Coordinates of C-alpha atoms in Angstrom, one line a residue:
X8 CA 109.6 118.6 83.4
X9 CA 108.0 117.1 80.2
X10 CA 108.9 113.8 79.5
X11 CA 109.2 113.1 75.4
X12 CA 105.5 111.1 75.1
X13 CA 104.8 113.9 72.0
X14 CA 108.5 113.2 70.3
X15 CA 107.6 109.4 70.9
X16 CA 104.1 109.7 69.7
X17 CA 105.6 111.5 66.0
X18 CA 107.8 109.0 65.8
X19 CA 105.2 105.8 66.1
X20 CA 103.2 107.2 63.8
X21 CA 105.2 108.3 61.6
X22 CA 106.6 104.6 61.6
X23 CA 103.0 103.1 60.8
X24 CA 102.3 106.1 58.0
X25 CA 100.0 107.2 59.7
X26 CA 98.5 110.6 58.7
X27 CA 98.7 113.7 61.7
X28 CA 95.0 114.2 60.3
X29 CA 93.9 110.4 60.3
X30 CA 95.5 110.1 64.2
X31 CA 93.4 113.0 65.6
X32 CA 90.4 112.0 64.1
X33 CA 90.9 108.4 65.7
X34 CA 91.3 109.4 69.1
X35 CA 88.6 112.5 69.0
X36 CA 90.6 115.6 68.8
X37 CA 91.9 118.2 66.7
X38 CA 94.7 118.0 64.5
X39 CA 96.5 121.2 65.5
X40 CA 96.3 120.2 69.0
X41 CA 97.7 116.8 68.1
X42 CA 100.4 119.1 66.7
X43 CA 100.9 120.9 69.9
X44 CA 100.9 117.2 72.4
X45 CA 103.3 115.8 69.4
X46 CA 105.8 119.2 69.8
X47 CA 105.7 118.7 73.4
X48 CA 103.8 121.6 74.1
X49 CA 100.5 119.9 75.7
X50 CA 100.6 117.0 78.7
X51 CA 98.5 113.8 77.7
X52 CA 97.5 111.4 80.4
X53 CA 94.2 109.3 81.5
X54 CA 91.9 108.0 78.4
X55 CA 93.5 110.0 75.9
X56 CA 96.7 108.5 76.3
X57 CA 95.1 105.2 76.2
X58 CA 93.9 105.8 72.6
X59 CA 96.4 107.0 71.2
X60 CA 98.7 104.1 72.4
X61 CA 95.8 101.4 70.9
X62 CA 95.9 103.0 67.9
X63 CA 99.0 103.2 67.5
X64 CA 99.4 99.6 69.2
X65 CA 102.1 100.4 71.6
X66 CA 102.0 99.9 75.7
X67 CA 101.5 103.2 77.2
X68 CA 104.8 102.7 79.4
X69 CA 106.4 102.5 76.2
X70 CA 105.1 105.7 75.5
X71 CA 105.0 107.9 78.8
X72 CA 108.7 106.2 79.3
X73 CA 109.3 106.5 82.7
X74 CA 112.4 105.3 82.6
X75 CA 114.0 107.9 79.9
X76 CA 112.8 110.6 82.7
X77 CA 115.0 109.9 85.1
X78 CA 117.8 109.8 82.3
X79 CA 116.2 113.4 81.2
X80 CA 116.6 114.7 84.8
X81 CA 120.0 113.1 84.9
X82 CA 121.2 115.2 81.5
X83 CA 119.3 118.4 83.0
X84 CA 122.2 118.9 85.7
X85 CA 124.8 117.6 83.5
X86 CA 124.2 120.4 81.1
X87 CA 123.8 123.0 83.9
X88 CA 126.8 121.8 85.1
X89 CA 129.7 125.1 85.0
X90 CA 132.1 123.7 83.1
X91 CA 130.1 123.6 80.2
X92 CA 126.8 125.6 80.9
X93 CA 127.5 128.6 79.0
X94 CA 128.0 126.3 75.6
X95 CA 125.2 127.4 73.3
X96 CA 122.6 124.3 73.9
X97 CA 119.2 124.0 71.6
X98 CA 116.4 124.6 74.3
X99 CA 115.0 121.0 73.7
X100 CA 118.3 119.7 72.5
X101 CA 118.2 117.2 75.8
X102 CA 114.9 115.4 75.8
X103 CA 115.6 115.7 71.3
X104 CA 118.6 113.4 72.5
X105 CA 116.7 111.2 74.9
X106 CA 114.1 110.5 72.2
X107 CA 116.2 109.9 69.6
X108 CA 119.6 108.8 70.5
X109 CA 118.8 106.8 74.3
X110 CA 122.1 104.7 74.2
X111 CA 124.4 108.3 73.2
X112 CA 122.4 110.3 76.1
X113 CA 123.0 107.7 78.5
X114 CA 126.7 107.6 77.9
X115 CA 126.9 111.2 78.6
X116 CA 124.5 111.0 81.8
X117 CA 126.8 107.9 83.1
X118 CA 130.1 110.2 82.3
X119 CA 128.6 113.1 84.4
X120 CA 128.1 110.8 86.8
X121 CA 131.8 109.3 87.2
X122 CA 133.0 113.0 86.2
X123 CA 131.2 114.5 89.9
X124 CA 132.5 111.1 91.5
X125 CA 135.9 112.3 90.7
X126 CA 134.9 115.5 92.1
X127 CA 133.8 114.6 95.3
X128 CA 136.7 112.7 95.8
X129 CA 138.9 114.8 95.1
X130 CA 136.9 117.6 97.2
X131 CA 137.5 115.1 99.9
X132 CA 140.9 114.8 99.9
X133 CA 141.4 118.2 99.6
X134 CA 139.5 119.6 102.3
X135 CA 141.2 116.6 104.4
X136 CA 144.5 118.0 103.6
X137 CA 143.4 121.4 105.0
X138 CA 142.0 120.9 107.5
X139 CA 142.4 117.6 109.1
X140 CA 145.4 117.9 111.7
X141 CA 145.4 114.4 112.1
X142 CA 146.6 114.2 108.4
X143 CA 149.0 117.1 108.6
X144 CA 150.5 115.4 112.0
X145 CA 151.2 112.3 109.6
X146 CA 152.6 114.1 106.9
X147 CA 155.2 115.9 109.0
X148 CA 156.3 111.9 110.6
X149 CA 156.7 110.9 107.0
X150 CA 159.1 114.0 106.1
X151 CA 160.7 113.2 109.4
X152 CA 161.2 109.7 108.9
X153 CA 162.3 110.1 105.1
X154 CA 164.7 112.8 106.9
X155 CA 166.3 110.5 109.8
X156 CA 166.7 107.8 106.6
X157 CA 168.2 110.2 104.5
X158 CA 171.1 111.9 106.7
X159 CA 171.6 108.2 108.2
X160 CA 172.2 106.7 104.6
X161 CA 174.5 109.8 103.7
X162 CA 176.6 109.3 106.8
X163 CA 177.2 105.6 105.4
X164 CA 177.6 106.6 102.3
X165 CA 180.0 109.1 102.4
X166 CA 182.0 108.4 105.7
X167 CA 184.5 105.9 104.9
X168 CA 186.3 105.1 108.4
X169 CA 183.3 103.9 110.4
X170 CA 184.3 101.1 112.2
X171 CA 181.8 98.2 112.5
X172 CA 179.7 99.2 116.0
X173 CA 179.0 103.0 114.2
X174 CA 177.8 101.6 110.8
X175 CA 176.1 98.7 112.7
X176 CA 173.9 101.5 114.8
X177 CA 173.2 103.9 111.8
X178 CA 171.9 101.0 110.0
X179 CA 169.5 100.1 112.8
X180 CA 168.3 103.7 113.0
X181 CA 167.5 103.5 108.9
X182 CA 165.6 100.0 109.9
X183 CA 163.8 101.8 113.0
X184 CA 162.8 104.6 111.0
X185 CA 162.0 102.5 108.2
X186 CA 159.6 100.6 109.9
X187 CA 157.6 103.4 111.7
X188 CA 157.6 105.6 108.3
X189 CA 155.5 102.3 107.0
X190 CA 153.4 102.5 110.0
X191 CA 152.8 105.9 109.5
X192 CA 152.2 105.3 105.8
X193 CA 149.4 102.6 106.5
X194 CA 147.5 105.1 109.0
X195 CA 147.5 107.6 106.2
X196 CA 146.1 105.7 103.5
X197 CA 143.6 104.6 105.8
X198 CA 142.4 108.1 106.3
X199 CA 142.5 108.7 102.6
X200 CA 140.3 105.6 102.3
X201 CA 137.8 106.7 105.0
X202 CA 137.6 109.8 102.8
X203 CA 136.8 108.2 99.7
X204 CA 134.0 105.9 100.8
X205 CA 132.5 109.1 102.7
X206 CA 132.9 110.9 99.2
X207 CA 131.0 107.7 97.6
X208 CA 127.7 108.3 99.7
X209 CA 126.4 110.5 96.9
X210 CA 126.8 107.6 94.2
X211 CA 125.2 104.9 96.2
X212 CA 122.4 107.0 96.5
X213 CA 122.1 107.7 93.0
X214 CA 122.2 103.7 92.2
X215 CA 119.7 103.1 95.0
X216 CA 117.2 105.7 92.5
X217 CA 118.1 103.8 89.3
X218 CA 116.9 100.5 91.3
X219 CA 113.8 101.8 92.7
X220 CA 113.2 104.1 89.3
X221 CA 113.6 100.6 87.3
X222 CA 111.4 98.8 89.6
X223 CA 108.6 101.5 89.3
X224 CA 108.9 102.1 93.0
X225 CA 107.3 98.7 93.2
X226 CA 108.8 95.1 93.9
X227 CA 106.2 92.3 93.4
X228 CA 108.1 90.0 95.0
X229 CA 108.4 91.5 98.2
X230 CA 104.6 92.4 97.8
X231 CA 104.3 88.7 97.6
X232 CA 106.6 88.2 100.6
X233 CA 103.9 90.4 102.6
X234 CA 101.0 88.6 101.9
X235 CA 102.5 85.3 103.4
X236 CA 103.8 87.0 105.9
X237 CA 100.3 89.0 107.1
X238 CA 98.4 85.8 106.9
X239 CA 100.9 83.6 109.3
X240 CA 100.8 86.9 111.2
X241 CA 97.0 87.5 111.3
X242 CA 96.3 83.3 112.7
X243 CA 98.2 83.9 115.7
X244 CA 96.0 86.9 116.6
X245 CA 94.6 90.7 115.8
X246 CA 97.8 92.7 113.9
X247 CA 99.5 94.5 115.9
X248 CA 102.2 95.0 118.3
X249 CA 101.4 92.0 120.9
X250 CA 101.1 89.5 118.2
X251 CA 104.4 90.8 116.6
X252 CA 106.2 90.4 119.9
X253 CA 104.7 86.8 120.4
X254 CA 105.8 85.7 116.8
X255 CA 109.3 87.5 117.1
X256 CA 109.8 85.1 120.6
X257 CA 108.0 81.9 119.5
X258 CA 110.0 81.8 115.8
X259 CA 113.1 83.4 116.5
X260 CA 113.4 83.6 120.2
X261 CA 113.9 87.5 119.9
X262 CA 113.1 89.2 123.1
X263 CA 111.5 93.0 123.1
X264 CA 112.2 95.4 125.6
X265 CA 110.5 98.6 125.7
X266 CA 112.7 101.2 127.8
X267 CA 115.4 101.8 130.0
X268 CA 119.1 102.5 128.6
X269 CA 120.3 101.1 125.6
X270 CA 122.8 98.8 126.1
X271 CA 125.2 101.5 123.9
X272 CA 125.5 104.6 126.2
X273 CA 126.6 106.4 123.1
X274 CA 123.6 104.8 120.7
X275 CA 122.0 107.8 120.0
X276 CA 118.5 105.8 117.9
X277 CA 115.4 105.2 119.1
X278 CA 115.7 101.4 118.1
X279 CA 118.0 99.0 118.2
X280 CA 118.2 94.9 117.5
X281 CA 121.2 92.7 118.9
X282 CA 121.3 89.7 116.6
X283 CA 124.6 88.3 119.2
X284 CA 121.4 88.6 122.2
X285 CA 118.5 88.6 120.2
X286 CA 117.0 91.8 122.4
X287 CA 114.8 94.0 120.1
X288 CA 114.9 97.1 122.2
X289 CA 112.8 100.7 122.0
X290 CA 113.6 103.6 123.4
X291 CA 110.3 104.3 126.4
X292 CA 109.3 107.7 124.1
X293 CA 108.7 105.8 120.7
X294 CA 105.0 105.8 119.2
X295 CA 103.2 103.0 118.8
X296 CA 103.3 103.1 115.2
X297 CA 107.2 103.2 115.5
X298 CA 107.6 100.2 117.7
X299 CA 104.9 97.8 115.3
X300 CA 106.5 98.8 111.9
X301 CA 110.3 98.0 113.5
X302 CA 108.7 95.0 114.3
X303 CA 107.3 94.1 111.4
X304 CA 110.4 94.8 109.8
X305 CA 112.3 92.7 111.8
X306 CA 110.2 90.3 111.2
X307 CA 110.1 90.2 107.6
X308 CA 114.2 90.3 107.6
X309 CA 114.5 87.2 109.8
X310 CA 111.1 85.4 107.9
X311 CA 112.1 86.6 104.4
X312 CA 115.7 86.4 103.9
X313 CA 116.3 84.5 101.0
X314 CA 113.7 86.6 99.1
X315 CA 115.6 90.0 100.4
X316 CA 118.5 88.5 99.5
X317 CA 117.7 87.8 95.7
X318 CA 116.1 90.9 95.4
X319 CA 119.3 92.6 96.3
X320 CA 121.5 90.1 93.9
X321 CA 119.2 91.7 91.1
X322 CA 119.8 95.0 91.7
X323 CA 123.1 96.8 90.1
X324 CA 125.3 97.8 92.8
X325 CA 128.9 98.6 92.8
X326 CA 129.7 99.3 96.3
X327 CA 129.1 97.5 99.6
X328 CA 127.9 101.0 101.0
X329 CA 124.6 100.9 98.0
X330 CA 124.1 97.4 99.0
X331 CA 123.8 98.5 103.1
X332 CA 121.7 101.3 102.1
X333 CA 119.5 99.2 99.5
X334 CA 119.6 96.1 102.4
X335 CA 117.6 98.9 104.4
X336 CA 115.2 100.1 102.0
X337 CA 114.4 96.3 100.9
X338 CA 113.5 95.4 104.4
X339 CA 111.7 99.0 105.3
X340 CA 109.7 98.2 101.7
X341 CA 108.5 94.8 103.0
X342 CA 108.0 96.2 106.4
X343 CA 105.5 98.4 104.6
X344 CA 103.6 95.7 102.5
X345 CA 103.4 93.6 106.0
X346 CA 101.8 96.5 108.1
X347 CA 99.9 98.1 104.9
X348 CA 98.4 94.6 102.9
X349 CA 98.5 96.2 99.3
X350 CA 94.8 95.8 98.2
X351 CA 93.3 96.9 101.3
X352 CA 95.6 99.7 101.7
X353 CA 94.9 101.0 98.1
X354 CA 90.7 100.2 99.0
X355 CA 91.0 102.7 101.4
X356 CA 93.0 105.1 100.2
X357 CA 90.6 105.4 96.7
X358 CA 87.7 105.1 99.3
X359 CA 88.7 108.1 101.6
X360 CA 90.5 110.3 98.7
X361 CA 94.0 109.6 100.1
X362 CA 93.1 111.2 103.1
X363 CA 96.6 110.6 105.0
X364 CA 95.2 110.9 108.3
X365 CA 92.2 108.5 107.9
X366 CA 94.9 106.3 106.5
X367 CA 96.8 106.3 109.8
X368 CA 93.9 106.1 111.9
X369 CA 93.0 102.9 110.0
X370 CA 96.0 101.2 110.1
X371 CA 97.9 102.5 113.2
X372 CA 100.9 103.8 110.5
X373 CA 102.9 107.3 111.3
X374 CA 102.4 110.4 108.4
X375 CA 106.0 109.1 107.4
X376 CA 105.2 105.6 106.9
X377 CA 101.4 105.8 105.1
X378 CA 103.3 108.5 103.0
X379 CA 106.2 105.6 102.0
X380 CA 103.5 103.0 101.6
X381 CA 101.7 105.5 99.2
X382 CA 104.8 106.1 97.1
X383 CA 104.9 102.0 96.5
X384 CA 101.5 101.3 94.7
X385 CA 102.4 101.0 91.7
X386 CA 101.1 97.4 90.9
X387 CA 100.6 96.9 86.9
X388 CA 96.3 96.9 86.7
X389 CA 96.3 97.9 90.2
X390 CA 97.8 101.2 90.4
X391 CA 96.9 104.0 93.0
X392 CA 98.0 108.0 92.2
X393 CA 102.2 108.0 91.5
X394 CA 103.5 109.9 94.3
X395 CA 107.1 111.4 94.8
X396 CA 108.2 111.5 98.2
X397 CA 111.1 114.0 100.2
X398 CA 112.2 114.5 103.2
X399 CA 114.0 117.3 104.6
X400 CA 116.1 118.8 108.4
X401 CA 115.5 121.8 109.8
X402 CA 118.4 122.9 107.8
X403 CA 116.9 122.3 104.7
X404 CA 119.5 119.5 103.8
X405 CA 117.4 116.5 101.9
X406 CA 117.9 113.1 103.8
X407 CA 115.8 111.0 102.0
X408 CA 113.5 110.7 98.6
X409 CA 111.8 108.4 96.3
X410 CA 112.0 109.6 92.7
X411 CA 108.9 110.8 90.7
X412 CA 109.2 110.6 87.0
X413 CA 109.1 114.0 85.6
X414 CA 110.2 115.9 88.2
X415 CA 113.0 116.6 89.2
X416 CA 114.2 116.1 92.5
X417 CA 117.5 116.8 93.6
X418 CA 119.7 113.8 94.4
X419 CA 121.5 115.9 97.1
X420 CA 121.7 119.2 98.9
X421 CA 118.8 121.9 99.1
X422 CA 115.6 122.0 97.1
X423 CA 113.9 125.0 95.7
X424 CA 113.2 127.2 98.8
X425 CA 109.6 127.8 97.5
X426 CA 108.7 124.0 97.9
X427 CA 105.9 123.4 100.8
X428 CA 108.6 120.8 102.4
X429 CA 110.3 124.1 103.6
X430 CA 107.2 126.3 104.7
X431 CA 105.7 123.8 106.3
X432 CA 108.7 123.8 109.2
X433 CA 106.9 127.4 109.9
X434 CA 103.7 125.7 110.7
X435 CA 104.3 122.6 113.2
X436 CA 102.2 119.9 112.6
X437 CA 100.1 121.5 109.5
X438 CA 99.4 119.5 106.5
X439 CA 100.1 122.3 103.7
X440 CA 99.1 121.9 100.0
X441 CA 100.8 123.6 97.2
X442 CA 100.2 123.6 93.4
X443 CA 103.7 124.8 91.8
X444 CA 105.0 125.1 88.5
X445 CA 107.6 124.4 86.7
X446 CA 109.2 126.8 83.8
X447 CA 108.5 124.0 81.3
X448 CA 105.0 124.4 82.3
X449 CA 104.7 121.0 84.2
X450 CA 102.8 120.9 86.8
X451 CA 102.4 119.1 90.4
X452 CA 100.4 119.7 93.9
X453 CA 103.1 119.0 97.0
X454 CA 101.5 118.3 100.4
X455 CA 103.9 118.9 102.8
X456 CA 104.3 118.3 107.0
X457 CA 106.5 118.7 109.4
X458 CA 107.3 116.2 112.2
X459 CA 108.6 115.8 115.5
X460 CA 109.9 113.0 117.5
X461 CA 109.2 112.3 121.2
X462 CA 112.3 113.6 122.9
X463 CA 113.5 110.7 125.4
X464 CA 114.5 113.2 128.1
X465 CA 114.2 116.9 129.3
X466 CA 117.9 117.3 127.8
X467 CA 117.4 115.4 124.4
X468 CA 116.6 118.5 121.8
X469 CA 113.6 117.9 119.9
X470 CA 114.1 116.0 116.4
X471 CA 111.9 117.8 113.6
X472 CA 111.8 116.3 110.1
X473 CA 110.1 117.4 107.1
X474 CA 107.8 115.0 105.0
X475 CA 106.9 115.8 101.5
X476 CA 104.4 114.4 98.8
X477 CA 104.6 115.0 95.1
X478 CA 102.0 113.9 92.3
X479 CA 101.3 115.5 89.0
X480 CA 98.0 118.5 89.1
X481 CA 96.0 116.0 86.6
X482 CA 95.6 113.3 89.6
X483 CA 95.2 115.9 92.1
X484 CA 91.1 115.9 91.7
X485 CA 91.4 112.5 92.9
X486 CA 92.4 113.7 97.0
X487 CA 90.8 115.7 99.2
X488 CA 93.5 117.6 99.0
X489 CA 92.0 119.2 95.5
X490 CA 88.9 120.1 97.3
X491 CA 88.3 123.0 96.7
X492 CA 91.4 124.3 94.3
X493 CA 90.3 125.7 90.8
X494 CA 93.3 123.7 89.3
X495 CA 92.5 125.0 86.1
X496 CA 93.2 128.4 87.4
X497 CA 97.2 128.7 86.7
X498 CA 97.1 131.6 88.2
X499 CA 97.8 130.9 91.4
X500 CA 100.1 128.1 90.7
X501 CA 103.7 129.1 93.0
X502 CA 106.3 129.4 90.3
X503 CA 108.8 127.2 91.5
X504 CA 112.2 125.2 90.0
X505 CA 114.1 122.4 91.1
X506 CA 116.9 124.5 92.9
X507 CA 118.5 127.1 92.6
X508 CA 121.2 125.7 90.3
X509 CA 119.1 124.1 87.9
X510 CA 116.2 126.9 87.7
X511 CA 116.0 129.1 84.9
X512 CA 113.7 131.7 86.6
X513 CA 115.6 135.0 86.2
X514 CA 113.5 136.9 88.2
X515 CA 113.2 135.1 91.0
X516 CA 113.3 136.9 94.6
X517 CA 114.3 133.8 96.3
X518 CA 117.1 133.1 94.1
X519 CA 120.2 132.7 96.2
X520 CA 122.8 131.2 93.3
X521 CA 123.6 132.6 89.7
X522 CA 122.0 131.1 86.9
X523 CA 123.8 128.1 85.0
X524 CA 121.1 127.4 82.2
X525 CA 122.6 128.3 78.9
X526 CA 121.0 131.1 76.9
X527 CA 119.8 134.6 77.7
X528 CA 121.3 137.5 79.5
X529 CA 124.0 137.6 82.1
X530 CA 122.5 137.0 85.6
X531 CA 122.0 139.9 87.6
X532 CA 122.0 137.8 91.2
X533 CA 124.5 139.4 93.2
X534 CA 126.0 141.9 91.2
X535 CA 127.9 144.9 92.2
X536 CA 126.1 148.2 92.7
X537 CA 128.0 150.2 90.0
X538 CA 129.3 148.2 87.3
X539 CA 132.6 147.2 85.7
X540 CA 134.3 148.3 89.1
X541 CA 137.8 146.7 88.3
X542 CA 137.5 149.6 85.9
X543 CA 136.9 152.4 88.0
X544 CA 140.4 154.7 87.2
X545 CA 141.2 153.5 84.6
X546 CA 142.7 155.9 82.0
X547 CA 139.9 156.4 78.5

């Protein structure tokens, strides 16, 4: 998805008076292809973007606007949203209104947002009412109990000769009943409530994005957290897991133990700390690359609390849920910056071409981890390649991701089926590489693999993730993953859309959901063999 640098660009110049004709000849290029970057039509990046913003004297961030993307792909599923999909949009009537109207399209993004809150909830309590027989057991005990009430108030209402020991018992059966219908009252709205904050997982995630979109995937004073951290680390001894263990006991007095049951029969992780004992305790099968980030994270949360906590405090969250979620990603971020010193980690990465296995040969990290830690560089004169990152089940079902400006990854749910994330579950172990496109054109190279966990026992079933990279094709010269790919060949680009929902590819063969983008002709996914069957018989 094109983010509006072209619409930006017109509009800068066009502020300074600045001739179309005077601008290309500035920054070494035609004017009709100025014409065609300023319409949208043509990506800009590397040195060319960095003349045009001097001479137009604005910051490039100002420009490229990674913020306003995330806004863009916020508007992009609230207009392919049913109830008002088939309205006749303008095809760039949504980044037009991100360009020029920020404050009106973010009003509309923020009611799309409450609007599928209100959804979910009430989703939630619907499908609790069906199904839950806990709930339907509680709803019959209220109509009981209002019942009982009810024929024991008409008997003292409208039976006059009750003497006192009759009215005396009916009234203790209204109190009786009374007091176990509010009983029963306070166990249902607790299930209600237990509904609602499950419903609310999908909104803390999306304010968990808006943090780490705002930050630029990057928090400086974490980074700086790290480097104190590493170097009290690094004087007790060589990084790694025997010096983490020593500093763990030493400073905090936290004990590790490596195997044997968890104290939790039921704990089903392959970690686990007890502040109450202070016992930091790993399943026997976890990696070594496992057991020294966990470490290193706990570490940095019992170390670096006060920085944690303000970094939390600055971050807009609503809901106790975002702030446990965000708690986590905070201390896995400096967990990352601790095991993965910034500057080094970026060295070598640039050095080896992002190679992901050198990377974890070098620094003892897990795919997973040197894939997080690659997602984070994003340090202002000190930037690596901007990656967006996914992860997926066997069941396709996306369980975790770190936004990439310009495309558009889904908050929730399934992906497009074409991704690499997907394919590579058919080849354990791989490292695939993919360069898709998008129907506006964009495009990206995905590297994908496919992961599996050490079960802990014959009868533990194997846990296999999928881990996915994202950057845009122009930086993809830049790995060894573009070894050997004719990127300017589009070709052989996999035509590919966000999902299923969102993609406007009618001719898809994967396609498994109608099309909701507005415009063009009905969908034919799905459709009856012969049509307008509900008129079969029907009379001429």
């Amino acid at each position: 998805m094109r983010a509006p640098i072209g619409f930006r660009i017109s509009n800068r110049r066009k502020s300074l008076r600045i001739s179309q004709a005077a601008l290309a000849r500035q920054i070494g290029i035609s004017p009709s292809y100025l014409n065609l970057i300023e319409n949208n039509k043509r990506d800009i990046a590397g040195s060319l973007l960095q003349r045009v913003a001097q001479c137009l004297d604005i910051e490039i961030g100002d420009l490229t606007g990674e913020a306003e993307q995330k806004l863009l792909q916020d508007l992009e599923e609230a207009y392919a949203d049913p109830a008002v999909e088939s309205l006749p949009f303008q095809p760039d009537e949504r980044r037009q209104l991100v360009a020029q109207y920020p404050a009106s399209a973010m009003a509309l993004a923020r009611m799309h947002r409450a609007y599928m809150g209100a959804v979910a909830d009430a989703d939630a309590y619907a499908d609790r009412l069906r199904s839950d027989p806990l709930l339907g057991q509680l709803l019959h005990q209220v109509l009981s109990g209002i019942t009982a009430i009810r024929s024991s108030a008409e008997i003292l209402e409208d039976v006059q000769d009750l003497d006192d020991a009759e009215r005396s018992r009916f009234l203790g059966a209204i109190g009786r009943e009374t007091r176990t219908l509010s009983e029963v009252a306070r166990s249902l709205i607790g299930q209600f409530e237990s509904s609602s904050q499950a419903a609310s997982s999908v909104s803390a995630l999306r304010e968990i994005d808006d943090m780490i979109i705002e930050q630029q995937n990057h928090f400086p004073q974490l980074e700086d957290a790290a480097v104190r951290l590493r170097v009290e680390l690094d004087a007790q001894g060589t990084f790694g897991v025997e010096t983490l263990v020593s500093a763990l006991e030493s400073g905090f007095g936290v004990r590790t133990i490596i195997g044997g049951p968890p104290d939790s029969p039921d704990f089903p992780g392959q970690y686990r700390y007890r502040p109450d004992a202070r016992i930091m305790w790993f399943q026997g099968s976890t990696t070594l690359a496992t057991r020294q980030f966990q470490l290193a994270r706990l570490f940095g949360e019992l170390s670096a609390a006060d920085v944690l906590r303000q970094t939390l405090e600055l971050a807009r969250l609503s809901t106790d849920r975002a702030r446990r979620l965000a708690a986590r990603a905070l201390g896995s971020y400096l967990a990352g910056a601790i095991v993965f010193p910034y500057s080094r980690f970026l060295g070598e990465a640039e050095a080896c071409g992002y190679d992901i296995d050198r990377l974890r040969q070098r620094f003892n990290g897990s795919f997973e981890q040197i894939a997080h830690r690659l997602v984070s560089l994003r340090r202002p004169g000190e930037e690596g390649i901007p990656f967006g990152f996914l992860r997926s089940d066997p069941a396709g079902r996306l369980t975790k991701h770190f936004p990439l400006p310009g495309l558009l990854l889904p908050n929730t749910g399934h992906a497009c089926p074409l991704w690499a994330i997907y394919c590579a579950f058919r080849q354990p172990e791989a490292m695939l590489r993919q360069v898709v496109q998008f129907s506006d054109g964009s495009r990206y190279m995905f590297l994908a693999r496919s992961l599996q966990q050490r079960p802990a026992s014959f009868r533990e079933p194997n846990n296999v993730v999928s881990v996915m990279l994202a950057c845009d094709v122009l930086h993809a010269d830049r790995t060894v993953y573009g070894q050997g790919l004719n990127l300017l060949d589009q070709a052989a680009d996999v035509p590919v859309g966000p999902t299923c929902r969102l993609c406007t590819r009618r001719d898809c063969a994967a396609r498994q959901e109608e099309v909701l983008s507005p415009g063009g002709p009905v969908s034919a996914t799905r459709v009856p063999l012969v049509p307008h069957e509900f008129g079969l018989g029907d009379s001429a």
